[in-house]
Short mmCIF file of C-alpha atoms and ligand atoms in Angstrom, two decimals:
data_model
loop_
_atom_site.label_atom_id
_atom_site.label_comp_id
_atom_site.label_asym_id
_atom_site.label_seq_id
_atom_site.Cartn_x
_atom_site.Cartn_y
_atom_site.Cartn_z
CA UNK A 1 -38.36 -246.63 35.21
CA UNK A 2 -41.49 -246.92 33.21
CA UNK A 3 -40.38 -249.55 30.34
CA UNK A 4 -41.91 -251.19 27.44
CA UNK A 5 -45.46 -253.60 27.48
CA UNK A 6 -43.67 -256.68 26.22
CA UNK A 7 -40.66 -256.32 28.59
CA UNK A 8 -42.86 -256.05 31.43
CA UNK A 9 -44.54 -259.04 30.16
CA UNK A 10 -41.46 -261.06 30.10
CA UNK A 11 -40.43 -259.78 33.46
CA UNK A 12 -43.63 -260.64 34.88
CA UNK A 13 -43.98 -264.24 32.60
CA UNK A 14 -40.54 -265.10 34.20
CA UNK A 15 -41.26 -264.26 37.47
CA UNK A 16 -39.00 -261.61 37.62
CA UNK A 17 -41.53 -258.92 38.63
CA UNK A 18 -44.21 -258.67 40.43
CA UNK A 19 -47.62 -256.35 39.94
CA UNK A 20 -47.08 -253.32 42.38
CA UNK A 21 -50.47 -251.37 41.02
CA UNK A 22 -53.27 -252.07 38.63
CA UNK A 23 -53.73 -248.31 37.64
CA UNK A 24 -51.20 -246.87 36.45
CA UNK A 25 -50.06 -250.14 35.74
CA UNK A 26 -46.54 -250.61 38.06
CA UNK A 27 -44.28 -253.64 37.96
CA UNK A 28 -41.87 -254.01 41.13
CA UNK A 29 -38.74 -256.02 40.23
CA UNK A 30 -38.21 -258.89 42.95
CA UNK A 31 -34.41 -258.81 42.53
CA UNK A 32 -32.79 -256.27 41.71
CA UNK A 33 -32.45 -253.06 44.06
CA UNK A 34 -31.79 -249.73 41.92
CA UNK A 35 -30.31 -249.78 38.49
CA UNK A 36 -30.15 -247.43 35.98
CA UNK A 37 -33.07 -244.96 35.23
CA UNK A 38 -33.32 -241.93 33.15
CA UNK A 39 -34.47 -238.65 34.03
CA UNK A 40 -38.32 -238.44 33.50
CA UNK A 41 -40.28 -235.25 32.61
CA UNK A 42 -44.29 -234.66 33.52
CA UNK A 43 -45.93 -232.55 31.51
CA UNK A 44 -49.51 -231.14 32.39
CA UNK A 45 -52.00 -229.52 30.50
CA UNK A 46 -54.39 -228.05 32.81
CA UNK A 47 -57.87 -227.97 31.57
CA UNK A 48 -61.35 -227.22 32.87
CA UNK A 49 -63.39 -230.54 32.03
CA UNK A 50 -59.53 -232.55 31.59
CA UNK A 51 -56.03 -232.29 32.45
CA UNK A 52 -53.53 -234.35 30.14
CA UNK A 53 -50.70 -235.70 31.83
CA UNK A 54 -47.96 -237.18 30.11
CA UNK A 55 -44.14 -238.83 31.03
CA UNK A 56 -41.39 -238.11 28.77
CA UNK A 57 -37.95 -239.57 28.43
CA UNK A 58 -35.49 -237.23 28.76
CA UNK A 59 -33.01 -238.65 26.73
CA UNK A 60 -35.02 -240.05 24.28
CA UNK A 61 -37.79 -237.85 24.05
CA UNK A 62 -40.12 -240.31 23.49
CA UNK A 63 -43.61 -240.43 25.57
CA UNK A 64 -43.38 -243.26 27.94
CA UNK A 65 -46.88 -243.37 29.39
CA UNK A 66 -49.75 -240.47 29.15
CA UNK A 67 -52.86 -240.16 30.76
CA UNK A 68 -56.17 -237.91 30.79
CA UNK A 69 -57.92 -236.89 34.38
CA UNK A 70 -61.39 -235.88 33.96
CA UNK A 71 -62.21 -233.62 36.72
CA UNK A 72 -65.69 -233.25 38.85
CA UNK A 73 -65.88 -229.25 38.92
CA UNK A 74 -69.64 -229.04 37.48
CA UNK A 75 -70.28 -231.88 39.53
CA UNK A 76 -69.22 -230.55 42.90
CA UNK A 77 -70.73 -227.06 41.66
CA UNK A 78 -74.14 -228.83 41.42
CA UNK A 79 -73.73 -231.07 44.83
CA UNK A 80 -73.32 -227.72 46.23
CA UNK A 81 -76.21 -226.30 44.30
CA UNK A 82 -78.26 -229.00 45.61
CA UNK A 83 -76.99 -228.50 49.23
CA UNK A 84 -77.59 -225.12 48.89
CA UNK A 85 -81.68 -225.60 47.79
CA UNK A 86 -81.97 -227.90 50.56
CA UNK A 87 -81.15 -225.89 53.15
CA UNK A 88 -82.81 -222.37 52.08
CA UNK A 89 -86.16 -225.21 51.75
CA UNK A 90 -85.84 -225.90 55.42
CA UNK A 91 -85.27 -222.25 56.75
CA UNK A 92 -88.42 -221.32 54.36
CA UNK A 93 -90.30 -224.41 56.13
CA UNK A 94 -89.36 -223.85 59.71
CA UNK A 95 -91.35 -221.06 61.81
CA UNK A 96 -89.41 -219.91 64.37
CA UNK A 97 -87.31 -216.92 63.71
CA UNK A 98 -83.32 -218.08 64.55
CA UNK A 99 -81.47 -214.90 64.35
CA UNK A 100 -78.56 -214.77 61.77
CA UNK A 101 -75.27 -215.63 62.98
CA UNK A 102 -72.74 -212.94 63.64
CA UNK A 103 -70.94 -212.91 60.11
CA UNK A 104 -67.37 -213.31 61.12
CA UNK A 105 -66.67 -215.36 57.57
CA UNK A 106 -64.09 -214.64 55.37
CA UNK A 107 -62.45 -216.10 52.93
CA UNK A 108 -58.34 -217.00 53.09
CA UNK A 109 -55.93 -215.21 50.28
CA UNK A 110 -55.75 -217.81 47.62
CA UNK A 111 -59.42 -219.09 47.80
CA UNK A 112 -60.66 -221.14 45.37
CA UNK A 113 -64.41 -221.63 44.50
CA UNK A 114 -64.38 -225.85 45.49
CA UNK A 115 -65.33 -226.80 42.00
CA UNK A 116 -61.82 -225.15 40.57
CA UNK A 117 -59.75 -226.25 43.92
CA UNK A 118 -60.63 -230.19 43.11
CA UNK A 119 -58.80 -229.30 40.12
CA UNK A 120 -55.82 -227.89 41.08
CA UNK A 121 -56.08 -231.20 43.80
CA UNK A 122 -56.99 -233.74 41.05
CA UNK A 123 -53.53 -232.92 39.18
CA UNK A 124 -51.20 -232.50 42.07
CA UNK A 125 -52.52 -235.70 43.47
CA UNK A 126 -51.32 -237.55 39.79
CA UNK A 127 -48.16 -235.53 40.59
CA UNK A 128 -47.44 -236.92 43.70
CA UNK A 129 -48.55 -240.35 42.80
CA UNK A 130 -46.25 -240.33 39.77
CA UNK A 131 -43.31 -239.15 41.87
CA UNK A 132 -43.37 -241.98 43.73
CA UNK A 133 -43.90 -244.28 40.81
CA UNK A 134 -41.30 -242.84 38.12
CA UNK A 135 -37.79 -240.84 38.49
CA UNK A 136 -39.29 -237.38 37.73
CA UNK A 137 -37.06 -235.08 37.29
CA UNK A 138 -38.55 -232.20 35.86
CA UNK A 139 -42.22 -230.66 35.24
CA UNK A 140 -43.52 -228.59 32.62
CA UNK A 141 -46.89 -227.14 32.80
CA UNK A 142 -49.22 -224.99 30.26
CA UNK A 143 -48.97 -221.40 32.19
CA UNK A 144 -51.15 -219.17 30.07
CA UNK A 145 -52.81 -218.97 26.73
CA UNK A 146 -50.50 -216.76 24.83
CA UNK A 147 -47.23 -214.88 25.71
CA UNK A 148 -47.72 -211.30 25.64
CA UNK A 149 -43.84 -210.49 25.51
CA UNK A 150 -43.24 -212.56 22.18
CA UNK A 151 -46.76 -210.83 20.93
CA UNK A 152 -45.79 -207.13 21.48
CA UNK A 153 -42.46 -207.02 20.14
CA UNK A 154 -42.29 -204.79 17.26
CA UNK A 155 -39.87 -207.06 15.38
CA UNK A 156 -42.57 -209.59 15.03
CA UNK A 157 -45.88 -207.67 15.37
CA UNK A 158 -44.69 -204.71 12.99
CA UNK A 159 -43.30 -206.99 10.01
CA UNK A 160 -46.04 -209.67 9.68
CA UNK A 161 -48.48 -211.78 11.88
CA UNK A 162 -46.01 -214.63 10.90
CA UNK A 163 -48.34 -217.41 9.84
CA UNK A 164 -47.30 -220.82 11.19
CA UNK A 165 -44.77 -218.85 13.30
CA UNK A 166 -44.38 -219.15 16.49
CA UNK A 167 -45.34 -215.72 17.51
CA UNK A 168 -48.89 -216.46 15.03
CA UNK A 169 -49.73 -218.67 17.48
CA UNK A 170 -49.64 -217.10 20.28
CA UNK A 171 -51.22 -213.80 18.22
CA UNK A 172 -54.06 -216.01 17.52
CA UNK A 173 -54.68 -217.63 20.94
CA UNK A 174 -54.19 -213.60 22.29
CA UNK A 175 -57.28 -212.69 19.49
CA UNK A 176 -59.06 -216.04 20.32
CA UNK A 177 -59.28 -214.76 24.07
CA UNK A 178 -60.39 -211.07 23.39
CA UNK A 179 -63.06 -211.82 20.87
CA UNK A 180 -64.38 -214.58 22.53
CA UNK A 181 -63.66 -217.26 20.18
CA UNK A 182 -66.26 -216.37 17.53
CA UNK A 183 -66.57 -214.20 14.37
CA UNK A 184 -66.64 -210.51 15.26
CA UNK A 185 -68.88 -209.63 12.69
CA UNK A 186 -71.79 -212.69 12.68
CA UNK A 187 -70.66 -214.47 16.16
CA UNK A 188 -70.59 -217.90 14.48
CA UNK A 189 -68.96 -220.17 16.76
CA UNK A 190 -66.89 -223.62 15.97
CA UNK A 191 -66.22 -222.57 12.57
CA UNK A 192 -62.60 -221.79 11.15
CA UNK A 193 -61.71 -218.31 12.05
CA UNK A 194 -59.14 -216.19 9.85
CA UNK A 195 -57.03 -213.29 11.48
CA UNK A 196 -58.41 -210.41 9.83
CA UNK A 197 -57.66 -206.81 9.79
CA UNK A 198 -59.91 -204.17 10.94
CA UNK A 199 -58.59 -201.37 8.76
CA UNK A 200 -57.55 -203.10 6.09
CA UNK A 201 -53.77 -203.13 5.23
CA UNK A 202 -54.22 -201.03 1.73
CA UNK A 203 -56.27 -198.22 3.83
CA UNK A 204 -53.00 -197.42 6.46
CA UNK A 205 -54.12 -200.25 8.38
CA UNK A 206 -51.02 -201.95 10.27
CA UNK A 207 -50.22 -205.47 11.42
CA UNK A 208 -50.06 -204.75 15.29
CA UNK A 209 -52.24 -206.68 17.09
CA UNK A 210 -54.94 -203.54 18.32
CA UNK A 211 -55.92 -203.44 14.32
CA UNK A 212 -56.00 -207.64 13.82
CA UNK A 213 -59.46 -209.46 15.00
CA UNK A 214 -60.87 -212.94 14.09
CA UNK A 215 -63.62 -213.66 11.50
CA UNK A 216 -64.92 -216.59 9.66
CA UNK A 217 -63.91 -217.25 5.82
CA UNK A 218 -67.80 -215.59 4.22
CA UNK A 219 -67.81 -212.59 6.28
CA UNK A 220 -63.82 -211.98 5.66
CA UNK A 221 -64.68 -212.01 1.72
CA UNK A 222 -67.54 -209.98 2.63
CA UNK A 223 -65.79 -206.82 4.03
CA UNK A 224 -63.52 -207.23 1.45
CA UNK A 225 -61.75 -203.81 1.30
CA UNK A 226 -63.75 -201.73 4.10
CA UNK A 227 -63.17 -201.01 7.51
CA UNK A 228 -65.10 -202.62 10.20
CA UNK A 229 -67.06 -199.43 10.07
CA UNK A 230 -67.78 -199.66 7.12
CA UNK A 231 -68.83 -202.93 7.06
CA UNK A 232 -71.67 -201.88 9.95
CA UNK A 233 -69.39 -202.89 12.90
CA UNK A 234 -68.38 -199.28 14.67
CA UNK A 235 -68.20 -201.34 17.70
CA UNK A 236 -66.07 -203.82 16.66
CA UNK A 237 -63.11 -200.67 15.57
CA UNK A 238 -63.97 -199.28 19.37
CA UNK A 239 -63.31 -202.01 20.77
CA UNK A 240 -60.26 -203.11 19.41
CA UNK A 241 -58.19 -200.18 20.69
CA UNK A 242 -58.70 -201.70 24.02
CA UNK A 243 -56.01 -204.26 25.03
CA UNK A 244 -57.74 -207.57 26.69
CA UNK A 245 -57.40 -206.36 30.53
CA UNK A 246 -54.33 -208.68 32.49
CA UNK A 247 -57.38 -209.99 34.71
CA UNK A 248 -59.28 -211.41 31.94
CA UNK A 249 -56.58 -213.26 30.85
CA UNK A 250 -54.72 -215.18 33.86
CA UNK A 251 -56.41 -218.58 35.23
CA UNK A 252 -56.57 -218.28 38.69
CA UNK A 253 -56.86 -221.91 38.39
CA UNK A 254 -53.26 -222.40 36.56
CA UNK A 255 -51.87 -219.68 38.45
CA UNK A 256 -53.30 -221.77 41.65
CA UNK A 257 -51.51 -224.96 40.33
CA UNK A 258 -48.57 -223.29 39.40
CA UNK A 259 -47.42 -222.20 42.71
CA UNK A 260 -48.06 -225.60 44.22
CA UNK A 261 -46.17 -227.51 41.79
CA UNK A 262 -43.02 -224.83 42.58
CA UNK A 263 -43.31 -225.67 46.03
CA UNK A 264 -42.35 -229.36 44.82
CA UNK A 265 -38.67 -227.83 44.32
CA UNK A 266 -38.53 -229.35 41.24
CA UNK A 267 -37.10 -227.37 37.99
CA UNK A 268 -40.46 -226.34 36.38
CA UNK A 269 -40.90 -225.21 32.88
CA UNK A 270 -44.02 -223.24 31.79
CA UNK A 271 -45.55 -222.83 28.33
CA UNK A 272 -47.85 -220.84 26.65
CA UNK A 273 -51.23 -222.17 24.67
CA UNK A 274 -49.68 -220.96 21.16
CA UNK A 275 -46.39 -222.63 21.70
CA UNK A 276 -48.53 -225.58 22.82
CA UNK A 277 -50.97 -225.70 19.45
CA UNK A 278 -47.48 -224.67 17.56
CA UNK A 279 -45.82 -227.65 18.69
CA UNK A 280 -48.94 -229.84 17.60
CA UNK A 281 -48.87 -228.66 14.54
CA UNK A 282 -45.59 -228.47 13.46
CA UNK A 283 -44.99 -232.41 14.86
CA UNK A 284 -48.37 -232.91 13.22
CA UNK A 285 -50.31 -234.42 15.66
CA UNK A 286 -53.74 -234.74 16.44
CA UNK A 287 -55.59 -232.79 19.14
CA UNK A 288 -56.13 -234.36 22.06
CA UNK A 289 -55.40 -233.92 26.09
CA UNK A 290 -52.41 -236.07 26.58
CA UNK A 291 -51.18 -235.42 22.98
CA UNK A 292 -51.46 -230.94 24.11
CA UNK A 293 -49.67 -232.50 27.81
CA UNK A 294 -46.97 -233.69 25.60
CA UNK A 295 -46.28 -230.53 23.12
CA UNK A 296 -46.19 -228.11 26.03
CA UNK A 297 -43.38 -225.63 26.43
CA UNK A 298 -39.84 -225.31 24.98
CA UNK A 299 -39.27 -229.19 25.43
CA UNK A 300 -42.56 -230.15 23.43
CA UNK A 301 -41.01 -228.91 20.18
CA UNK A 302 -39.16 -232.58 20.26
CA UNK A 303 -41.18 -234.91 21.90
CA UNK A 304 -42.14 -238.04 20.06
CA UNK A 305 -45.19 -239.68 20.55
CA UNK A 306 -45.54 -243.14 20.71
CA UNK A 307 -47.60 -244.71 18.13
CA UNK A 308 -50.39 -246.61 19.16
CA UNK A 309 -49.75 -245.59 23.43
CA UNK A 310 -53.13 -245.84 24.98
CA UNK A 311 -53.67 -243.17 27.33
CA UNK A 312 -54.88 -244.08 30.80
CA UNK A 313 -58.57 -242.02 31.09
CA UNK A 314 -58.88 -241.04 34.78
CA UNK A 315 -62.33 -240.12 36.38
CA UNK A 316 -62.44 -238.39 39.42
CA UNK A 317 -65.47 -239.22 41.62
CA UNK A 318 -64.34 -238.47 45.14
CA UNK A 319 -64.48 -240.08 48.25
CA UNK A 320 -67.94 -240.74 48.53
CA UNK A 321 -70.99 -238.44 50.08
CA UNK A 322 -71.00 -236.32 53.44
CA UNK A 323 -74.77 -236.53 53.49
CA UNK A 324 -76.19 -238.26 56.45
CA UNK A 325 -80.16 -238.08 55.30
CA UNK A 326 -81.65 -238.05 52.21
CA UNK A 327 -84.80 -236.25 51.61
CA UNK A 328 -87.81 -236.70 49.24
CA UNK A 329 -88.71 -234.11 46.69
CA UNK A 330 -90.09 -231.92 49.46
CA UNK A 331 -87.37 -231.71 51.96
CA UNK A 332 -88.53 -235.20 53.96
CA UNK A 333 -86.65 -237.36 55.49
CA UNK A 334 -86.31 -240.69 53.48
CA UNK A 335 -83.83 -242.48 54.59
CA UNK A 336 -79.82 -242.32 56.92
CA UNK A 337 -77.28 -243.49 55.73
CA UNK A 338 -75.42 -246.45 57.00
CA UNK A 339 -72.54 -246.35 59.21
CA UNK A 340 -70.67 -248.79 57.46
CA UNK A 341 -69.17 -248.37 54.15
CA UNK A 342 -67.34 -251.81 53.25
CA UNK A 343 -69.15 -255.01 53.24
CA UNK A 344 -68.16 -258.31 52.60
CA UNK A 345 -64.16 -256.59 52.51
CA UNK A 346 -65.09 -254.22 49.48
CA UNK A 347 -66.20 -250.77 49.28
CA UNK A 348 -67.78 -248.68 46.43
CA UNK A 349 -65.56 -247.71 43.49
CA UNK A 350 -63.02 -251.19 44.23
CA UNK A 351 -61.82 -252.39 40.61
CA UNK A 352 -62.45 -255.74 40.91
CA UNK A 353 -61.80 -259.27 38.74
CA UNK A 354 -65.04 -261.53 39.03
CA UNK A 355 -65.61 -264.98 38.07
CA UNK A 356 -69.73 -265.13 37.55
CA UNK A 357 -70.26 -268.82 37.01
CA UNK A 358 -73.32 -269.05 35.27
CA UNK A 359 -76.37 -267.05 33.87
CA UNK A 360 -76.17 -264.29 30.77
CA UNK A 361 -72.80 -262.34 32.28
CA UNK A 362 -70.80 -265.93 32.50
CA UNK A 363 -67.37 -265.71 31.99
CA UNK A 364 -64.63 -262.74 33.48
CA UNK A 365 -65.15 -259.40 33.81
CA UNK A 366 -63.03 -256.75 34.87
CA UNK A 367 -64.74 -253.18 36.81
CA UNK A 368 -65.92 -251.22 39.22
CA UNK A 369 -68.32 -252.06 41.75
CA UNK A 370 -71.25 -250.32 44.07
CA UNK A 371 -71.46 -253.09 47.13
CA UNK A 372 -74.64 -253.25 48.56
CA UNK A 373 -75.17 -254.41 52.86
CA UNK A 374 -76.58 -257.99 51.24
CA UNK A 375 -73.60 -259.01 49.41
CA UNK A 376 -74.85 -258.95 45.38
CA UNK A 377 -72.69 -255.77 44.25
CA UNK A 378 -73.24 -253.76 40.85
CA UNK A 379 -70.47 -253.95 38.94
CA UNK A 380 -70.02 -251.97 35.80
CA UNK A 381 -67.46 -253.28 33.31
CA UNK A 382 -64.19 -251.55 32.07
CA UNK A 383 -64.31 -251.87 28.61
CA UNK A 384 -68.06 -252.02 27.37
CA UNK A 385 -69.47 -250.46 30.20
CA UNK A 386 -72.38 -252.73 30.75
CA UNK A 387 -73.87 -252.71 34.40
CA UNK A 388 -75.02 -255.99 36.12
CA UNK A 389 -75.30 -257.56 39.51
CA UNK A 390 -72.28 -259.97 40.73
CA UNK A 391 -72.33 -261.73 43.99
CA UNK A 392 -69.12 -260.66 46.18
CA UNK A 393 -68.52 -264.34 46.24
CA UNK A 394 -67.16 -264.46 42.51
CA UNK A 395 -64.95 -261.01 43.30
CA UNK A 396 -61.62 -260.50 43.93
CA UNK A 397 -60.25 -256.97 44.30
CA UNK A 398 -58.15 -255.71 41.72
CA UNK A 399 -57.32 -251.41 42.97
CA UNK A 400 -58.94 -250.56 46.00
CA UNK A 401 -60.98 -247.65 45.94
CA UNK A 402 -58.74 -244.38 45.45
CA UNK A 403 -61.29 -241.78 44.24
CA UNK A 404 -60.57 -241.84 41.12
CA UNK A 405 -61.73 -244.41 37.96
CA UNK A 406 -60.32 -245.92 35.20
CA UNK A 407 -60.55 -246.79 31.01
CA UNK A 408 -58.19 -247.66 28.60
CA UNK A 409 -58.26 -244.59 25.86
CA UNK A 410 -58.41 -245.24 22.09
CA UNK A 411 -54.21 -245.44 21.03
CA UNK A 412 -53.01 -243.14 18.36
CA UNK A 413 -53.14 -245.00 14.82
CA UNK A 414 -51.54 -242.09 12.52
CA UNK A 415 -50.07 -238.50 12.77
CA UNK A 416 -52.35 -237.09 10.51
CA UNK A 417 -50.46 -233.83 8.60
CA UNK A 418 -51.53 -230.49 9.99
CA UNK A 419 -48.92 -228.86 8.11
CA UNK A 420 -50.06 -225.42 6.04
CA UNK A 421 -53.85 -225.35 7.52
CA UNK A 422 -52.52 -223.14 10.23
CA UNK A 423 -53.80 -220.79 8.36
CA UNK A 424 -56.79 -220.93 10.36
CA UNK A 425 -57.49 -220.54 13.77
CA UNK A 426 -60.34 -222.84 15.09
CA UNK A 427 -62.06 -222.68 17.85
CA UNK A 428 -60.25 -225.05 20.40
CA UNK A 429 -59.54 -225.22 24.03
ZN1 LIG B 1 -68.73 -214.50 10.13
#
């Protein structure tokens, strides 16, 4: 049962406890078998570049510990890339004709381009891990960007767009989506965008979502009382008649994760991106991965964040290369690679205490290290990130390598108010 920082201290002060893991930090009680826990809910934001994860209380409502993977997609897209340039080199380089291989290839139902499966794997590996850690209960998980049920119906889309509703919000992630998160009429990106109406209300214009499109504050002024038309947009009033196609707006990605984390058999809640950003702003918190993880769904409407929680930042890096040779700039060999991947009892990406004795990096350092065949390893330090060379000697392993690295996020200092600017939409993932 994930508990407080200063009771695990005491715990662990009075020998109570014992360190079970370094990341997520895990205390196993030496004594006691069982006890009371409380029912614990994960929440999970899926992003592309980050996933916030985050365990709630149940009871309380209060976060108890929240965390931030950053996956590898565009890393694994460009190992592939590379991969891919390599090979089409050698077939250019070789002369002999091979003749292509019958193509028998196909892909299963479900495929997923590898750069979007690692993240659908990156977050169901946290789930699994925190299963075994915590007494989750339940899940929630950010489904889809906006809720096209709560959108159409008449009773909200006919009467008003409902600023700082919750239907608004998922109006304005539904017009964020269609026109591309930018200002119809002068495609400025990153600034505040207003819900606007294409025909304007006064001209027989109405407040269903086929007449309402996004632009920023100058160009809204600007068109004033004309119609898009008007205004020297015709294509902006053709195009709004068109409902954003269903494809264009599912994730393959979250629908990917979605039916894995059903298969857990655990009771799993789903959320929109408006209810999510509605959540935020009505609790008036900040924007941020874990802080979204938190506010999504039904349940995130009373969830409590915990001043001054550091999140856990997660960095996937994998499991290390496949690549047997290396090759120069032109496709030569340069060098193999070794057969052997720990020396000295360490391998590469170990979080590791050392001891250096002497020189400029005296004193203890906490991090990650590369091990090299002769023994001095690079290690590059948690918290200021600074790279030098420690001799395995002075090491002692922390978290064996698990694919995955670790920082201590900046904690939360204020709720600052978001109250009454939801007048805006920004542009936000
Ligand atoms: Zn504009």
């Amino acid at each position: 049962m994930p508990c407080h920082p200063a009771r695990a201290r005491k715990l662990l002060g009075r020998g109570r406890a014992a360190v079970l893991r370094r990341y997520p930090f895990t205390i196993i009680l030496r004594e006691r078998v069982g006890g009371a826990t409380q029912p614990v809910r994960l929440k999970v934001d899926p992003g592309s570049k980050a996933t916030g994860v985050v365990l709630v209380n149940e009871q309380t409502n209060g976060t108890v510990w929240a965390a931030e993977v950053e996956h590898r997609g565009e890393r694994i897209k460009q190992a592939l890339l590379d991969r891919r340039v390599l090979r089409r080199g050698r077939r250019a380089r070789k002369t002999r004709y091979r003749k292509p291989r019958f193509d028998n290839r196909e892909r299963p139902e479900g495929w997923l381009a590898p750069s979007l499966n690692s993240r659908v794997q990156n977050v169901l590996t946290w789930v699994s891990r925190l299963r075994r850690l915590a007494p989750v209960s339940t899940l929630s998980m950010e489904l889809v960007r906006f809720d096209t049920q709560l959108m159409q119906n008449p009773e909200i889309g006919g009467v008003e767009y409902q600023q700082g509703e919750l239907a608004g919000y998922e109006v304005r992630e539904y017009l964020l989506e269609k026109w591309e998160r930018r200002c119809v009429y002068c495609g400025k990106t990153g600034v505040p965008l207003q819900v606007e109406h294409i025909v304007p209300r006064d001209r027989g214009g109405g407040n269903r979502v086929s007449n309402l499109t996004l632009a920023c504050e100058p160009c809204n002024k600007k068109k004033g009382n004309q119609t898009a038309a008007e205004f020297g947009h015709p294509k902006v009033q053709a195009q709004a008649r068109h409902p954003l196609r269903g494809a264009a707006a599912v994730n393959t990605t979250r629908w990917a994760l979605w039916r894995a984390l059903n298969e857990l058999g655990l009771p799993l809640e789903t959320g929109t991106g408006g209810r999510t950003k509605y959540n935020r702003a009505r609790n008036g918190y900040p924007k941020g991965h874990w802080i979204d993880a938190a506010a999504v769904g039904v349940s995130g409407e009373a969830v409590r964040l915990g001043l001054g929680h550091r999140p856990l930042l997660v960095k996937a890096n994998g499991w290390g290369r496949r690549q047997m040779c290396a090759t120069d700039k032109y496709g030569f060999p340069k060098q193999h690679r070794t057969r052997v991947k720990s020396h000295f009892g360490f391998q590469t990406g170990d979080m590791v205490h050392a001891e250096v004795p002497s020189g400029k990096y005296a004193g203890v350092h906490i991090g990650r290290v590369v091990v090299r065949p002769r023994g001095d390893f690079d290690l590059k330090e948690l918290t200021s990130g600074e790279r030098f060379t420690v001799n395995n000697k002075h090491c002692q392993p922390l978290h064996r390598a698990d694919g995955y690295s670790y920082a201590t996020g900046e904690p939360l200092v204020a709720a600052s108010g978001e109250h009454g600017t939801c007048k805006a939409a920004t542009e936000d993932a």
